């Protein structure tokens, strides 16, 4: 691992260590970033620096933009998500440039974090696949326990639609999903 890459990952971790929300006794954003890197290394072991950084920085400083600051409903949720993506992209891009990465690499990571080119750009799609695996491995069961079956089914279907065909195939071999939920990954 290069000194530049280490510097950026450490800076993201330092920022995420400030998250006031705890999960499993750790700042939630820090834990999420570590989980993202774990899945990135497993799914894409030869990933570019930009993809490694985007994975770790997917939720950098997520707590700074509160969902409650945006209107209720889908439009408010989407506005919050867009603002979050832009914030993550700006923070990561700045950290990369501070570490000596060129504009092309910083812009590539920022595009991934804004999800520009999903389904068309392999790097953006790889980040989305990593996000979906992290959700399914660590966040799906708690989500499913709190919501009715029809909402869980809709979320699983949306998750599957975001994934590449290769990632959907891996889900079927790596997760023990009930038939109705597994069906979302076979299309």
Coordinates of C-alpha atoms in Angstrom, one line a residue:
X1 CA 0.0 0.0 0.0
X2 CA 1.4 3.4 -1.0
X3 CA 2.1 6.2 1.5
X4 CA -0.5 8.3 -0.4
X5 CA -3.2 5.6 -0.1
X6 CA -2.4 5.1 3.6
X7 CA -2.6 8.8 4.3
X8 CA -6.0 9.2 2.7
X9 CA -7.5 6.1 4.4
X10 CA -6.1 7.2 7.8
X11 CA -7.6 10.7 7.2
X12 CA -11.0 9.2 6.4
X13 CA -10.8 7.0 9.5
X14 CA -9.8 10.1 11.7
X15 CA -12.8 12.0 10.4
X16 CA -15.2 9.0 10.9
X17 CA -13.8 8.5 14.4
X18 CA -15.6 11.7 15.3
X19 CA -19.1 10.2 14.6
X20 CA -21.1 10.6 17.8
X21 CA -23.3 7.6 17.0
X22 CA -21.9 4.3 18.2
X23 CA -22.4 0.8 16.8
X24 CA -20.8 -2.2 18.5
X25 CA -18.9 0.2 20.7
X26 CA -17.3 2.1 17.8
X27 CA -18.2 5.3 15.9
X28 CA -20.8 4.1 13.4
X29 CA -19.2 5.8 10.3
X30 CA -15.7 4.4 11.2
X31 CA -17.1 0.8 11.5
X32 CA -19.0 1.3 8.2
X33 CA -15.9 2.4 6.4
X34 CA -13.9 -0.6 7.8
X35 CA -16.7 -2.9 6.6
X36 CA -16.7 -1.3 3.2
X37 CA -12.9 -1.8 2.9
X38 CA -13.3 -5.4 4.0
X39 CA -15.8 -6.1 1.3
X40 CA -13.9 -4.2 -1.3
X41 CA -10.8 -6.2 -0.6
X42 CA -12.8 -9.5 -0.8
X43 CA -14.8 -8.6 -3.9
X44 CA -12.2 -6.5 -5.8
X45 CA -8.7 -7.3 -4.5
X46 CA -7.0 -5.5 -7.4
X47 CA -9.0 -2.3 -7.0
X48 CA -7.6 1.0 -8.0
X49 CA -6.6 3.5 -5.3
X50 CA -9.6 5.6 -6.2
X51 CA -12.0 2.6 -5.7
X52 CA -10.3 1.7 -2.4
X53 CA -10.6 5.3 -1.2
X54 CA -14.2 5.7 -2.4
X55 CA -15.2 2.5 -0.6
X56 CA -13.7 3.7 2.7
X57 CA -15.1 7.2 2.3
X58 CA -18.6 6.2 1.3
X59 CA -20.0 7.6 4.5
X60 CA -17.3 10.0 5.6
X61 CA -18.8 12.5 8.0
X62 CA -22.3 11.2 7.3
X63 CA -23.6 12.5 10.6
X64 CA -22.9 16.1 9.7
X65 CA -25.9 16.3 7.3
X66 CA -28.9 15.3 9.4
X67 CA -31.8 13.6 7.6
X68 CA -34.2 15.6 9.8
X69 CA -32.9 18.8 8.2
X70 CA -34.7 17.9 5.0
X71 CA -38.4 17.6 4.3
X72 CA -40.3 14.4 5.1
X73 CA -41.1 12.0 2.2
X74 CA -39.3 10.7 -0.8
X75 CA -38.4 14.1 -2.3
X76 CA -36.7 15.1 1.0
X77 CA -35.0 11.8 1.3
X78 CA -33.6 12.0 -2.2
X79 CA -32.4 15.6 -1.6
X80 CA -30.6 14.5 1.6
X81 CA -29.0 11.5 -0.2
X82 CA -27.8 13.8 -3.0
X83 CA -26.4 16.3 -0.6
X84 CA -24.7 13.5 1.3
X85 CA -23.1 12.1 -1.8
X86 CA -21.8 15.5 -2.8
X87 CA -20.4 16.1 0.7
X88 CA -18.6 12.7 0.7
X89 CA -17.2 13.4 -2.8
X90 CA -15.9 16.8 -1.7
X91 CA -14.3 15.5 1.4
X92 CA -12.6 12.5 -0.3
X93 CA -11.5 14.6 -3.2
X94 CA -9.8 17.2 -1.0
X95 CA -8.1 14.5 1.1
X96 CA -6.8 12.8 -2.0
X97 CA -5.4 16.1 -3.4
X98 CA -3.8 16.9 0.0
X99 CA -2.1 13.5 -0.2
X100 CA -0.7 14.2 -3.6
X101 CA -3.2 12.5 -5.9
X102 CA -3.9 14.2 -9.2
X103 CA -7.1 15.7 -10.2
X104 CA -8.0 12.7 -12.4
X105 CA -7.8 10.2 -9.5
X106 CA -9.6 12.6 -7.1
X107 CA -12.4 13.2 -9.7
X108 CA -12.7 9.4 -10.3
X109 CA -13.4 8.8 -6.6
X110 CA -15.8 11.7 -6.5
X111 CA -17.7 10.4 -9.5
X112 CA -18.0 7.0 -7.7
X113 CA -19.3 8.6 -4.6
X114 CA -21.9 10.6 -6.5
X115 CA -22.8 7.4 -8.4
X116 CA -22.3 9.0 -11.7
X117 CA -22.3 6.3 -14.4
X118 CA -23.8 3.4 -12.4
X119 CA -24.4 0.5 -14.7
X120 CA -22.1 2.2 -17.3
X121 CA -18.8 2.7 -15.4
X122 CA -17.2 -0.4 -14.0
X123 CA -15.6 1.5 -11.1
X124 CA -18.9 3.2 -10.1
X125 CA -20.7 -0.2 -10.4
X126 CA -18.0 -1.9 -8.3
X127 CA -18.6 0.6 -5.5
X128 CA -22.3 0.0 -5.7
X129 CA -21.8 -3.7 -5.5
X130 CA -19.6 -3.3 -2.4
X131 CA -22.3 -1.0 -0.8
X132 CA -25.0 -3.7 -1.5
X133 CA -22.8 -6.5 0.0
X134 CA -22.2 -4.4 3.1
X135 CA -25.9 -3.7 3.5
X136 CA -26.8 -7.4 3.1
X137 CA -24.1 -8.7 5.4
X138 CA -24.5 -6.2 8.3
X139 CA -27.5 -4.0 8.0
X140 CA -30.2 -6.1 6.3
X141 CA -31.3 -8.2 9.2
X142 CA -31.8 -5.3 11.6
X143 CA -33.6 -3.4 8.9
X144 CA -35.9 -6.4 8.1
X145 CA -36.7 -6.9 11.8
X146 CA -38.1 -3.3 12.0
X147 CA -40.2 -3.2 8.8
X148 CA -43.2 -5.1 7.3
X149 CA -42.5 -7.9 4.8
X150 CA -43.7 -5.9 1.8
X151 CA -41.3 -3.0 2.5
X152 CA -38.4 -5.5 3.0
X153 CA -39.3 -7.2 -0.3
X154 CA -39.3 -3.8 -2.1
X155 CA -35.9 -2.8 -0.6
X156 CA -34.4 -6.2 -1.6
X157 CA -35.6 -5.8 -5.1
X158 CA -34.2 -2.2 -5.3
X159 CA -30.9 -3.5 -3.9
X160 CA -30.7 -6.3 -6.5
X161 CA -31.5 -3.9 -9.4
X162 CA -28.5 -1.7 -8.4
X163 CA -26.1 -4.7 -8.5
X164 CA -24.1 -6.1 -11.4
X165 CA -25.1 -9.6 -12.7
X166 CA -21.9 -11.0 -11.2
X167 CA -22.7 -9.5 -7.8
X168 CA -26.3 -10.8 -7.9
X169 CA -25.0 -14.3 -8.7
X170 CA -22.6 -14.1 -5.7
X171 CA -25.4 -13.0 -3.4
X172 CA -27.2 -16.2 -4.2
X173 CA -24.1 -18.3 -3.3
X174 CA -23.0 -16.3 -0.2
X175 CA -26.3 -15.5 1.5
X176 CA -29.1 -17.8 2.7
X177 CA -32.1 -15.8 1.7
X178 CA -35.7 -17.0 1.7
X179 CA -37.0 -17.9 -1.7
X180 CA -39.1 -14.7 -2.2
X181 CA -36.1 -12.5 -1.4
X182 CA -33.6 -14.7 -3.3
X183 CA -35.8 -14.4 -6.4
X184 CA -34.9 -10.7 -6.6
X185 CA -31.3 -11.7 -7.4
X186 CA -32.2 -14.2 -10.2
X187 CA -33.5 -11.6 -12.7

